[in-house]
Amino acid sequence: MKAFYFLLVLLVTLSSLNAQSLIVQWEEGKDLERKVVGEESRRLLVPSLHIEQIDFASEDALHLAVKELSPCTCVRALEIDRKVDFRTDPNDDFYGSEQGNLIRAGFDRAWDLTSGGKTSEGTDIVVAILDAGFDVEHPDLEENLWVNPEEIPGDFRDNDGNGYVDDIHGWNMIDDSNVYPLNTHGTQVIGLLGAKGNNNRGVSGTNWDIKMMVLSISTISNIVESYGYILAQRQLYNSTDGREGAFIVATNASFGVEGGTCEDFAVWGGLYEELGRAGVLTAAATANQNWDVDMFGDMPTDCPTDFLIGVANVGTDDRLYRSSGFGKENIDLGAPGEESYSTLTRGRYGPFGSTSAAAPYVTGAIALLYSTPCPSLLDRARNDPASAALLVRDAILSSTVPNTSLTFRTATGGSLDVAEAQRMLAESCNLGEAVDFAITAVRPNPAAEEALLETNAIVFSESGRIDLFDSMGRLVRQQSAIRVGGATVTLRLNVAGLASGWYSILVTERDRVARSVIVVR
């Protein structure tokens, strides 16, 4: 018999087949040198617990060893080694074959920490999607639709007194109804954003268990009314400390007016700032035109607000897609929208592309970051929701992957990387809260051309500016505060052309002011 096993091991080894392994935990005090028939090699995995891995040349040898060791009093436990199914990869049918854009945007790595849906305190995270219509009965979507807890379905009463009768998942602003038009575009958008993940069905969204508030729109008035609905829900949540309303953190805008400007639509455009003050960011798709929206205009992506993120479409070659708009000033980053795969109406699935597909990845990134374990972020969301929104925005824009096709065509020059944004957010969370906004270092000092101003700020909006005053107190230079990057805010200060001497620095951002000094040589 021994000769047979020796021959079997030799043949298997020569044929280069993979060894099979058994994990054994020996009883303490027993003879760990016990030889097992058919074993090839062994190694201690956890010495303190007497756990070993024993390798065999074949499955037959492995199973014989199991029979030999199972009744032995020398063994506390044993099990056959095997590859695990990584639960951060959803088991949805088309994830592996069709949803490569989720991987390219970093969601597979971010899911190692959280797959989204709830904050670390257990609060439902809600995103609001404005689009033409939706298949709210799609089996891969219906579980992730927001449900208004204050409404009783089908009683034909306005239970929560907000002016909408039976607004269970949101509202159809087009027809003033809770019945939604069946529309492919909207169904594709919400599928990318929040199709139920890891349910052995179809596709996975950016967040596996997100709650989606859906609002059908066709006209600007529909858009304005929808934002009013969203704002009321989040403000109610804020004012009642989460007892009522909805914790809406983002809206998705895969629509717009190509060639329009925020000046042309001041009411609509002004709502992004209002939403932001309540703690709601918006990810907006830019024009599906190969033009510079800074020059030609695009509504809403050219709105001058810190609470809106303009998104360009990146192709599968990781370059700006040929039909996507761009703009160094108004388009913040790119996202891999082209050749996405999503839900379709009537329970189907299919391809989806264009800038409309790019924006939901960013909306999903915003929502996913709120599920990152970070108590200080949730404290901000309660006490200063606008600051929390800007912190999340800053994490997303500070963590993009450099992309040469976007270098001079977007504000960040990069593409979405939600995993890196998550890492930066977690890192800033560990830094704790700064009591006062301050410049912590000026490097180099003295300086001749340029210096970096290191601060203790985590959040810093685009409205920030730097003022330089000479020794007589006269304003000699004013410039926009340009971020360099990092977990805390570092700003670039230009001192080229200034006369040698001592200058005072004043950094202003919203209602915060920080001061320092620099010597120019």
Short mmCIF file of C-alpha atoms in Angstrom, two decimals:
data_model
loop_
_atom_site.label_atom_id
_atom_site.label_comp_id
_atom_site.label_asym_id
_atom_site.label_seq_id
_atom_site.Cartn_x
_atom_site.Cartn_y
_atom_site.Cartn_z
CA MET A 1 0.00 0.00 0.00
CA LYS A 2 2.80 2.38 0.91
CA ALA A 3 4.51 1.58 -2.39
CA PHE A 4 1.23 2.37 -4.16
CA TYR A 5 0.95 5.77 -2.51
CA PHE A 6 4.60 6.51 -3.22
CA LEU A 7 4.05 5.70 -6.87
CA LEU A 8 0.88 7.79 -6.94
CA VAL A 9 2.63 10.78 -5.40
CA LEU A 10 5.50 10.43 -7.82
CA LEU A 11 3.22 10.25 -10.86
CA VAL A 12 1.16 13.23 -9.74
CA THR A 13 4.25 15.26 -8.96
CA LEU A 14 5.78 14.51 -12.33
CA SER A 15 2.56 15.55 -14.06
CA SER A 16 2.79 18.93 -12.24
CA LEU A 17 -0.71 18.79 -10.75
CA ASN A 18 -1.48 21.23 -7.91
CA ALA A 19 -1.16 19.87 -4.39
CA GLN A 20 -4.24 19.57 -2.17
CA SER A 21 -4.18 20.85 1.39
CA LEU A 22 -5.65 19.99 4.74
CA ILE A 23 -5.77 22.36 7.69
CA VAL A 24 -5.37 20.57 11.00
CA GLN A 25 -5.56 21.89 14.55
CA TRP A 26 -3.84 19.43 16.81
CA GLU A 27 -4.79 18.89 20.44
CA GLU A 28 -2.36 20.59 22.78
CA GLY A 29 0.28 18.21 24.11
CA LYS A 30 -0.25 15.68 21.34
CA ASP A 31 2.51 14.57 19.00
CA LEU A 32 2.62 17.15 16.23
CA GLU A 33 5.26 15.07 14.49
CA ARG A 34 2.69 12.45 13.59
CA LYS A 35 3.12 11.53 9.95
CA VAL A 36 0.07 11.36 7.75
CA VAL A 37 -0.07 8.90 4.93
CA GLY A 38 0.36 10.61 1.57
CA GLU A 39 1.52 13.96 2.90
CA GLU A 40 4.02 15.91 0.80
CA SER A 41 4.81 18.86 3.06
CA ARG A 42 3.50 20.81 6.00
CA ARG A 43 3.89 24.17 7.65
CA LEU A 44 2.69 25.79 10.84
CA LEU A 45 0.04 28.42 10.20
CA VAL A 46 -0.67 29.46 13.80
CA PRO A 47 1.98 28.01 16.10
CA SER A 48 0.30 29.17 19.31
CA LEU A 49 -2.84 27.23 18.39
CA HIS A 50 -1.02 24.23 16.88
CA ILE A 51 -2.59 24.76 13.47
CA GLU A 52 -0.81 23.25 10.48
CA GLN A 53 -1.32 23.11 6.76
CA ILE A 54 -0.57 19.67 5.31
CA ASP A 55 -0.17 19.36 1.54
CA PHE A 56 -1.02 16.28 -0.49
CA ALA A 57 -0.28 15.39 -4.08
CA SER A 58 -3.80 14.33 -4.99
CA GLU A 59 -7.39 14.53 -3.88
CA ASP A 60 -7.39 10.77 -3.20
CA ALA A 61 -4.50 11.13 -0.76
CA LEU A 62 -6.22 14.09 0.84
CA HIS A 63 -9.49 12.24 1.41
CA LEU A 64 -7.69 9.19 2.79
CA ALA A 65 -5.95 11.49 5.28
CA VAL A 66 -9.30 12.91 6.33
CA LYS A 67 -10.56 9.39 7.04
CA GLU A 68 -7.40 8.62 8.98
CA LEU A 69 -7.37 11.76 11.11
CA SER A 70 -11.07 12.40 11.73
CA PRO A 71 -11.50 9.79 14.52
CA CYS A 72 -8.12 10.54 16.08
CA THR A 73 -8.15 12.06 19.57
CA CYS A 74 -4.98 13.92 18.59
CA VAL A 75 -7.01 16.22 16.30
CA ARG A 76 -9.15 19.08 17.62
CA ALA A 77 -10.44 20.12 14.18
CA LEU A 78 -9.62 19.71 10.52
CA GLU A 79 -10.92 21.01 7.23
CA ILE A 80 -10.08 20.87 3.57
CA ASP A 81 -8.44 24.02 2.26
CA ARG A 82 -10.17 25.84 -0.61
CA LYS A 83 -10.38 29.18 -2.35
CA VAL A 84 -12.84 31.54 -0.75
CA ASP A 85 -15.49 33.54 -2.59
CA PHE A 86 -14.56 37.14 -2.03
CA ARG A 87 -17.77 38.83 -0.94
CA THR A 88 -16.58 42.21 -2.13
CA ASP A 89 -17.18 40.94 -5.67
CA PRO A 90 -20.95 40.70 -6.11
CA ASN A 91 -22.39 37.50 -7.52
CA ASP A 92 -24.67 39.31 -9.99
CA ASP A 93 -24.80 37.63 -13.40
CA PHE A 94 -23.23 40.37 -15.52
CA TYR A 95 -20.77 41.82 -12.99
CA GLY A 96 -17.70 39.94 -14.17
CA SER A 97 -18.39 40.05 -17.90
CA GLU A 98 -20.04 43.42 -18.50
CA GLN A 99 -19.40 45.78 -15.57
CA GLY A 100 -15.71 46.52 -15.88
CA ASN A 101 -16.38 50.23 -15.39
CA LEU A 102 -17.14 49.61 -11.71
CA ILE A 103 -13.66 48.18 -11.35
CA ARG A 104 -12.08 51.00 -13.35
CA ALA A 105 -13.72 53.56 -11.06
CA GLY A 106 -12.40 51.76 -7.97
CA PHE A 107 -15.66 50.42 -6.56
CA ASP A 108 -14.41 46.82 -6.25
CA ARG A 109 -11.63 48.00 -3.92
CA ALA A 110 -13.93 50.34 -1.99
CA TRP A 111 -16.38 47.49 -1.38
CA ASP A 112 -13.68 45.78 0.71
CA LEU A 113 -14.60 48.29 3.43
CA THR A 114 -18.28 48.90 2.73
CA SER A 115 -20.76 48.11 -0.02
CA GLY A 116 -22.86 51.14 0.89
CA GLY A 117 -26.47 51.69 1.83
CA LYS A 118 -26.18 52.71 5.48
CA THR A 119 -23.96 54.88 7.61
CA SER A 120 -21.86 53.22 10.30
CA GLU A 121 -24.65 54.24 12.71
CA GLY A 122 -27.28 52.37 10.68
CA THR A 123 -28.99 55.31 8.96
CA ASP A 124 -30.30 54.71 5.44
CA ILE A 125 -28.32 56.71 2.87
CA VAL A 126 -30.58 58.19 0.19
CA VAL A 127 -29.80 59.52 -3.27
CA ALA A 128 -32.32 61.35 -5.43
CA ILE A 129 -32.46 60.77 -9.18
CA LEU A 130 -34.22 63.16 -11.54
CA ASP A 131 -34.97 61.62 -14.92
CA ALA A 132 -37.72 61.08 -17.46
CA GLY A 133 -39.09 57.89 -15.95
CA PHE A 134 -38.22 54.57 -14.33
CA ASP A 135 -39.14 50.92 -14.21
CA VAL A 136 -39.84 50.83 -10.48
CA GLU A 137 -41.00 47.22 -10.74
CA HIS A 138 -37.71 45.95 -12.13
CA PRO A 139 -36.73 43.01 -9.89
CA ASP A 140 -33.14 44.27 -9.61
CA LEU A 141 -34.24 47.77 -8.53
CA GLU A 142 -37.40 47.59 -6.43
CA GLU A 143 -35.64 46.59 -3.19
CA ASN A 144 -33.39 49.64 -3.36
CA LEU A 145 -36.08 52.25 -3.90
CA TRP A 146 -36.56 54.77 -1.10
CA VAL A 147 -39.82 54.29 0.80
CA ASN A 148 -41.36 57.31 2.46
CA PRO A 149 -41.89 56.11 6.06
CA GLU A 150 -44.55 58.72 6.74
CA GLU A 151 -46.88 57.64 3.91
CA ILE A 152 -49.40 54.80 4.00
CA PRO A 153 -49.44 53.24 0.52
CA GLY A 154 -52.77 53.26 -1.27
CA ASP A 155 -54.85 55.17 1.25
CA PHE A 156 -55.12 58.17 -1.11
CA ARG A 157 -54.18 60.57 1.67
CA ASP A 158 -51.29 62.96 2.15
CA ASN A 159 -50.19 61.38 5.42
CA ASP A 160 -47.05 63.46 5.89
CA GLY A 161 -48.71 66.70 4.80
CA ASN A 162 -46.10 67.60 2.18
CA GLY A 163 -48.58 68.18 -0.63
CA TYR A 164 -48.11 64.84 -2.38
CA VAL A 165 -50.60 62.00 -1.97
CA ASP A 166 -49.02 58.55 -1.63
CA ASP A 167 -45.53 59.74 -2.59
CA ILE A 168 -44.04 56.39 -1.69
CA HIS A 169 -40.80 56.45 -3.73
CA GLY A 170 -40.74 60.13 -4.73
CA TRP A 171 -42.99 61.72 -7.34
CA ASN A 172 -43.76 61.96 -11.03
CA MET A 173 -43.50 65.71 -11.48
CA ILE A 174 -44.49 65.44 -15.15
CA ASP A 175 -47.99 64.11 -14.49
CA ASP A 176 -48.34 65.09 -10.81
CA SER A 177 -48.69 61.44 -9.94
CA ASN A 178 -47.06 58.60 -8.01
CA VAL A 179 -47.12 56.48 -11.19
CA TYR A 180 -43.93 56.82 -13.21
CA PRO A 181 -43.54 56.84 -16.98
CA LEU A 182 -41.69 53.76 -18.18
CA ASN A 183 -38.43 55.15 -19.53
CA THR A 184 -35.22 53.43 -20.60
CA HIS A 185 -32.81 56.28 -19.82
CA GLY A 186 -33.92 56.73 -16.22
CA THR A 187 -33.97 52.98 -15.64
CA GLN A 188 -30.39 52.75 -16.92
CA VAL A 189 -29.26 55.59 -14.65
CA ILE A 190 -30.70 54.11 -11.46
CA GLY A 191 -29.40 50.68 -12.41
CA LEU A 192 -25.83 51.95 -12.54
CA LEU A 193 -26.29 53.79 -9.32
CA GLY A 194 -28.20 51.34 -7.20
CA ALA A 195 -29.19 48.02 -8.72
CA LYS A 196 -29.33 45.53 -5.86
CA GLY A 197 -25.87 44.05 -5.40
CA ASN A 198 -24.85 40.49 -4.55
CA ASN A 199 -28.34 39.07 -5.15
CA ASN A 200 -27.45 36.53 -7.85
CA ARG A 201 -29.34 38.64 -10.37
CA GLY A 202 -28.42 40.84 -13.30
CA VAL A 203 -26.10 43.71 -12.43
CA SER A 204 -24.73 45.45 -9.37
CA GLY A 205 -25.02 49.16 -8.70
CA THR A 206 -22.29 51.33 -7.22
CA ASN A 207 -23.97 50.82 -3.83
CA TRP A 208 -25.48 47.41 -3.19
CA ASP A 209 -28.22 48.54 -0.81
CA ILE A 210 -28.70 52.27 -1.41
CA LYS A 211 -32.12 53.90 -1.13
CA MET A 212 -33.10 55.75 -4.32
CA MET A 213 -35.67 58.53 -4.36
CA VAL A 214 -36.97 58.79 -7.92
CA LEU A 215 -38.49 61.92 -9.47
CA SER A 216 -39.74 62.11 -13.06
CA ILE A 217 -38.98 65.37 -14.84
CA SER A 218 -39.36 66.83 -18.30
CA THR A 219 -39.23 70.60 -17.92
CA ILE A 220 -37.27 73.11 -15.84
CA SER A 221 -40.30 73.58 -13.62
CA ASN A 222 -40.30 69.86 -12.97
CA ILE A 223 -36.62 70.11 -12.04
CA VAL A 224 -37.19 73.03 -9.69
CA GLU A 225 -40.11 71.28 -8.01
CA SER A 226 -38.09 68.11 -7.63
CA TYR A 227 -35.23 69.95 -5.96
CA GLY A 228 -37.74 71.59 -3.66
CA TYR A 229 -39.07 68.16 -2.72
CA ILE A 230 -35.54 66.89 -2.05
CA LEU A 231 -34.60 69.96 -0.07
CA ALA A 232 -37.69 69.67 2.14
CA GLN A 233 -36.96 66.04 2.92
CA ARG A 234 -33.33 66.69 3.87
CA GLN A 235 -34.12 69.85 5.85
CA LEU A 236 -36.77 67.91 7.77
CA TYR A 237 -34.19 65.24 8.51
CA ASN A 238 -31.74 67.90 9.73
CA SER A 239 -34.24 69.73 11.91
CA THR A 240 -35.59 66.60 13.60
CA ASP A 241 -32.15 64.99 14.15
CA GLY A 242 -33.10 62.21 11.75
CA ARG A 243 -36.47 61.33 13.23
CA GLU A 244 -38.30 62.47 10.08
CA GLY A 245 -37.41 63.20 6.47
CA ALA A 246 -34.63 61.49 4.53
CA PHE A 247 -30.84 61.52 4.77
CA ILE A 248 -30.36 62.54 1.14
CA VAL A 249 -26.68 63.06 0.42
CA ALA A 250 -26.64 63.42 -3.37
CA THR A 251 -28.72 63.99 -6.47
CA ASN A 252 -27.95 62.78 -9.96
CA ALA A 253 -28.41 65.08 -12.96
CA SER A 254 -27.94 63.15 -16.21
CA PHE A 255 -29.73 65.91 -18.10
CA GLY A 256 -29.21 69.56 -18.97
CA VAL A 257 -29.35 72.30 -21.56
CA GLU A 258 -26.44 72.19 -23.98
CA GLY A 259 -25.19 75.68 -24.68
CA GLY A 260 -27.24 77.12 -21.80
CA THR A 261 -25.63 78.82 -18.83
CA CYS A 262 -26.42 79.17 -15.17
CA GLU A 263 -27.04 82.88 -15.76
CA ASP A 264 -29.84 81.90 -18.13
CA PHE A 265 -31.48 79.68 -15.50
CA ALA A 266 -30.85 81.48 -12.23
CA VAL A 267 -33.70 79.86 -10.25
CA TRP A 268 -32.75 76.35 -11.23
CA GLY A 269 -29.04 77.08 -10.80
CA GLY A 270 -29.49 78.74 -7.42
CA LEU A 271 -31.01 75.57 -5.97
CA TYR A 272 -27.67 73.75 -6.00
CA GLU A 273 -26.35 76.14 -3.39
CA GLU A 274 -29.49 75.67 -1.31
CA LEU A 275 -29.22 71.90 -1.57
CA GLY A 276 -25.58 72.14 -0.59
CA ARG A 277 -26.34 74.13 2.53
CA ALA A 278 -28.64 71.30 3.60
CA GLY A 279 -25.89 68.76 2.92
CA VAL A 280 -26.74 67.55 -0.60
CA LEU A 281 -24.19 67.35 -3.42
CA THR A 282 -25.10 66.95 -7.09
CA ALA A 283 -23.18 65.02 -9.74
CA ALA A 284 -24.06 66.42 -13.17
CA ALA A 285 -23.30 64.97 -16.59
CA THR A 286 -21.80 67.47 -19.00
CA ALA A 287 -22.87 67.92 -22.63
CA ASN A 288 -22.65 65.07 -25.12
CA GLN A 289 -20.84 67.45 -27.46
CA ASN A 290 -17.13 67.56 -28.18
CA TRP A 291 -16.78 71.15 -27.06
CA ASP A 292 -15.39 73.28 -24.28
CA VAL A 293 -18.36 74.06 -22.05
CA ASP A 294 -16.39 76.90 -20.46
CA MET A 295 -16.68 78.61 -23.83
CA PHE A 296 -20.01 77.35 -25.21
CA GLY A 297 -21.90 76.91 -21.95
CA ASP A 298 -23.72 73.96 -20.42
CA MET A 299 -26.48 73.91 -17.86
CA PRO A 300 -26.13 72.91 -15.06
CA THR A 301 -22.43 72.07 -15.13
CA ASP A 302 -21.31 75.69 -15.48
CA CYS A 303 -23.11 76.77 -12.29
CA PRO A 304 -20.57 78.46 -9.97
CA THR A 305 -21.32 76.45 -6.85
CA ASP A 306 -19.11 74.28 -4.70
CA PHE A 307 -21.91 71.76 -4.28
CA LEU A 308 -22.07 70.56 -7.90
CA ILE A 309 -19.56 68.19 -9.53
CA GLY A 310 -19.32 68.32 -13.32
CA VAL A 311 -18.59 64.94 -14.91
CA ALA A 312 -17.08 64.10 -18.31
CA ASN A 313 -17.33 60.72 -20.04
CA VAL A 314 -14.25 58.50 -20.27
CA GLY A 315 -14.07 55.65 -22.78
CA THR A 316 -12.80 52.12 -22.24
CA ASP A 317 -9.36 53.27 -23.39
CA ASP A 318 -9.33 55.60 -20.34
CA ARG A 319 -9.37 58.68 -22.53
CA LEU A 320 -11.93 61.47 -22.79
CA TYR A 321 -14.68 60.07 -25.01
CA ARG A 322 -14.99 61.69 -28.43
CA SER A 323 -18.53 62.98 -27.87
CA SER A 324 -18.03 64.24 -24.31
CA GLY A 325 -17.91 67.87 -23.31
CA PHE A 326 -15.01 69.19 -21.25
CA GLY A 327 -13.91 72.35 -19.48
CA LYS A 328 -10.93 73.22 -17.31
CA GLU A 329 -13.06 75.54 -15.21
CA ASN A 330 -16.46 73.85 -14.98
CA ILE A 331 -15.91 70.11 -15.47
CA ASP A 332 -14.30 68.60 -12.40
CA LEU A 333 -13.35 65.06 -13.39
CA GLY A 334 -13.97 62.17 -15.71
CA ALA A 335 -15.76 58.89 -14.97
CA PRO A 336 -15.92 55.69 -17.07
CA GLY A 337 -19.40 55.98 -18.53
CA GLU A 338 -18.91 54.55 -21.99
CA GLU A 339 -19.76 50.87 -22.50
CA SER A 340 -21.47 50.51 -19.15
CA TYR A 341 -24.09 47.82 -18.59
CA SER A 342 -27.28 48.42 -16.67
CA THR A 343 -30.94 47.69 -16.13
CA LEU A 344 -33.49 48.23 -18.89
CA THR A 345 -37.26 48.48 -18.72
CA ARG A 346 -39.46 45.40 -18.34
CA GLY A 347 -36.89 43.54 -16.25
CA ARG A 348 -34.21 43.48 -18.94
CA TYR A 349 -30.50 44.42 -19.05
CA GLY A 350 -28.32 46.02 -21.69
CA PRO A 351 -25.52 48.45 -22.59
CA PHE A 352 -25.48 52.12 -21.64
CA GLY A 353 -23.07 54.94 -22.42
CA SER A 354 -22.61 58.73 -22.83
CA THR A 355 -22.08 61.34 -20.12
CA SER A 356 -25.44 60.26 -18.66
CA ALA A 357 -23.75 57.01 -17.69
CA ALA A 358 -20.66 58.74 -16.26
CA ALA A 359 -22.49 60.89 -13.70
CA PRO A 360 -24.09 58.01 -11.71
CA TYR A 361 -20.64 56.65 -10.84
CA VAL A 362 -19.83 59.95 -9.13
CA THR A 363 -23.23 60.12 -7.45
CA GLY A 364 -22.63 56.58 -6.23
CA ALA A 365 -19.17 57.53 -4.98
CA ILE A 366 -20.68 60.33 -2.87
CA ALA A 367 -23.17 57.94 -1.31
CA LEU A 368 -20.58 55.23 -0.71
CA LEU A 369 -18.28 57.63 1.14
CA TYR A 370 -21.04 58.40 3.64
CA SER A 371 -21.04 54.70 4.57
CA THR A 372 -17.32 54.85 5.41
CA PRO A 373 -16.82 54.39 9.17
CA CYS A 374 -16.01 57.98 10.14
CA PRO A 375 -17.77 59.38 13.23
CA SER A 376 -16.50 62.91 12.61
CA LEU A 377 -18.12 62.93 9.14
CA LEU A 378 -21.46 61.94 10.65
CA ASP A 379 -21.04 64.60 13.34
CA ARG A 380 -20.53 67.15 10.57
CA ALA A 381 -23.57 65.82 8.72
CA ARG A 382 -25.66 66.50 11.82
CA ASN A 383 -24.17 69.80 12.97
CA ASP A 384 -22.81 71.36 9.78
CA PRO A 385 -24.20 69.39 6.80
CA ALA A 386 -22.70 71.75 4.21
CA SER A 387 -19.24 71.13 5.67
CA ALA A 388 -19.81 67.37 5.51
CA ALA A 389 -20.83 67.64 1.85
CA LEU A 390 -17.71 69.65 1.03
CA LEU A 391 -15.53 67.15 2.86
CA VAL A 392 -16.90 64.33 0.69
CA ARG A 393 -16.56 66.44 -2.44
CA ASP A 394 -12.98 67.28 -1.55
CA ALA A 395 -12.12 63.62 -1.01
CA ILE A 396 -13.46 62.71 -4.46
CA LEU A 397 -11.75 65.55 -6.32
CA SER A 398 -8.44 65.24 -4.45
CA SER A 399 -8.08 61.54 -5.21
CA THR A 400 -8.57 61.29 -8.97
CA VAL A 401 -6.27 59.17 -11.10
CA PRO A 402 -4.17 61.47 -13.33
CA ASN A 403 -5.31 61.22 -16.93
CA THR A 404 -3.42 63.00 -19.72
CA SER A 405 -6.54 63.35 -21.85
CA LEU A 406 -8.15 65.31 -19.00
CA THR A 407 -5.14 67.34 -17.84
CA PHE A 408 -6.21 70.60 -19.45
CA ARG A 409 -9.85 69.66 -19.91
CA THR A 410 -11.05 69.17 -16.34
CA ALA A 411 -10.33 70.96 -13.08
CA THR A 412 -8.64 67.93 -11.50
CA GLY A 413 -7.07 66.49 -14.63
CA GLY A 414 -8.11 63.02 -13.54
CA SER A 415 -10.67 60.22 -13.40
CA LEU A 416 -12.78 58.98 -10.52
CA ASP A 417 -11.13 56.61 -8.02
CA VAL A 418 -13.63 55.99 -5.24
CA ALA A 419 -11.32 53.64 -3.34
CA GLU A 420 -8.65 56.32 -3.06
CA ALA A 421 -11.30 58.87 -2.06
CA GLN A 422 -12.43 56.47 0.63
CA ARG A 423 -8.85 56.08 1.87
CA MET A 424 -8.37 59.84 2.01
CA LEU A 425 -11.64 60.31 3.86
CA ALA A 426 -10.73 57.66 6.42
CA GLU A 427 -7.31 59.26 6.83
CA SER A 428 -8.78 62.71 7.39
CA CYS A 429 -11.28 61.20 9.83
CA ASN A 430 -8.40 59.90 11.92
CA LEU A 431 -6.89 63.37 12.06
CA GLY A 432 -9.78 64.57 14.20
CA GLU A 433 -11.37 68.00 14.25
CA ALA A 434 -9.28 71.17 14.23
CA VAL A 435 -10.49 73.78 16.70
CA ASP A 436 -9.52 76.79 14.59
CA PHE A 437 -8.62 77.15 10.94
CA ALA A 438 -4.89 77.87 10.83
CA ILE A 439 -1.85 77.95 8.56
CA THR A 440 0.47 75.40 10.17
CA ALA A 441 3.55 75.93 7.98
CA VAL A 442 4.90 78.07 5.12
CA ARG A 443 7.49 76.26 2.98
CA PRO A 444 9.96 77.53 1.92
CA ASN A 445 10.23 80.66 3.99
CA PRO A 446 11.95 82.85 2.79
CA ALA A 447 10.74 82.24 -0.76
CA ALA A 448 11.56 83.75 -4.15
CA GLU A 449 8.94 82.38 -6.56
CA GLU A 450 6.44 80.14 -4.82
CA ALA A 451 5.57 78.77 -1.39
CA LEU A 452 3.20 76.15 -0.04
CA LEU A 453 0.82 77.02 2.76
CA GLU A 454 0.07 73.98 4.87
CA THR A 455 -3.17 74.23 6.88
CA ASN A 456 -5.10 72.13 9.35
CA ALA A 457 -8.25 72.25 7.20
CA ILE A 458 -9.86 69.11 5.84
CA VAL A 459 -12.60 70.90 3.92
CA PHE A 460 -11.83 73.85 1.64
CA SER A 461 -14.15 75.24 -1.01
CA GLU A 462 -13.25 76.78 -4.36
CA SER A 463 -14.31 80.18 -3.06
CA GLY A 464 -11.15 80.45 -0.93
CA ARG A 465 -8.66 83.26 -1.62
CA ILE A 466 -5.24 84.45 -0.47
CA ASP A 467 -4.44 88.12 0.25
CA LEU A 468 -0.88 89.42 0.67
CA PHE A 469 -0.15 92.65 2.55
CA ASP A 470 3.16 94.47 2.73
CA SER A 471 4.75 95.76 5.93
CA MET A 472 2.70 98.97 5.63
CA GLY A 473 -0.54 96.97 5.63
CA ARG A 474 -1.28 97.63 1.95
CA LEU A 475 -2.91 94.90 -0.15
CA VAL A 476 -0.33 94.04 -2.81
CA ARG A 477 -1.69 90.80 -4.26
CA GLN A 478 -4.90 88.79 -4.24
CA GLN A 479 -5.23 85.33 -5.74
CA SER A 480 -7.52 82.31 -5.74
CA ALA A 481 -6.52 79.64 -3.26
CA ILE A 482 -5.25 76.71 -5.36
CA ARG A 483 -5.21 73.29 -3.71
CA VAL A 484 -2.13 71.11 -4.05
CA GLY A 485 -3.68 67.97 -2.58
CA GLY A 486 -3.31 65.71 0.43
CA ALA A 487 -5.50 64.72 3.36
CA THR A 488 -5.31 68.24 4.78
CA VAL A 489 -5.45 71.40 2.69
CA THR A 490 -2.19 72.71 1.22
CA LEU A 491 -2.33 75.85 -0.91
CA ARG A 492 0.02 77.25 -3.53
CA LEU A 493 1.15 80.87 -2.99
CA ASN A 494 2.72 82.85 -5.84
CA VAL A 495 5.23 85.51 -4.68
CA ALA A 496 7.07 85.93 -7.98
CA GLY A 497 7.74 89.56 -8.88
CA LEU A 498 7.22 90.94 -5.40
CA ALA A 499 9.84 93.22 -3.86
CA SER A 500 12.03 91.69 -1.20
CA GLY A 501 10.64 92.09 2.28
CA TRP A 502 8.21 90.90 4.90
CA TYR A 503 4.56 90.19 4.00
CA SER A 504 1.53 89.07 5.95
CA ILE A 505 -0.70 86.30 4.53
CA LEU A 506 -4.46 86.20 4.93
CA VAL A 507 -6.33 83.07 3.76
CA THR A 508 -10.12 83.41 3.66
CA GLU A 509 -12.54 80.56 3.01
CA ARG A 510 -16.24 81.20 3.59
CA ASP A 511 -16.39 82.49 7.18
CA ARG A 512 -12.93 81.22 8.19
CA VAL A 513 -9.70 83.21 8.25
CA ALA A 514 -6.10 82.07 8.82
CA ARG A 515 -2.99 84.27 9.07
CA SER A 516 0.74 83.85 8.75
CA VAL A 517 3.85 85.67 7.46
CA ILE A 518 6.37 85.14 4.70
CA VAL A 519 9.67 86.72 3.74
CA VAL A 520 10.24 87.29 0.02
CA ARG A 521 13.87 87.40 -1.10
#
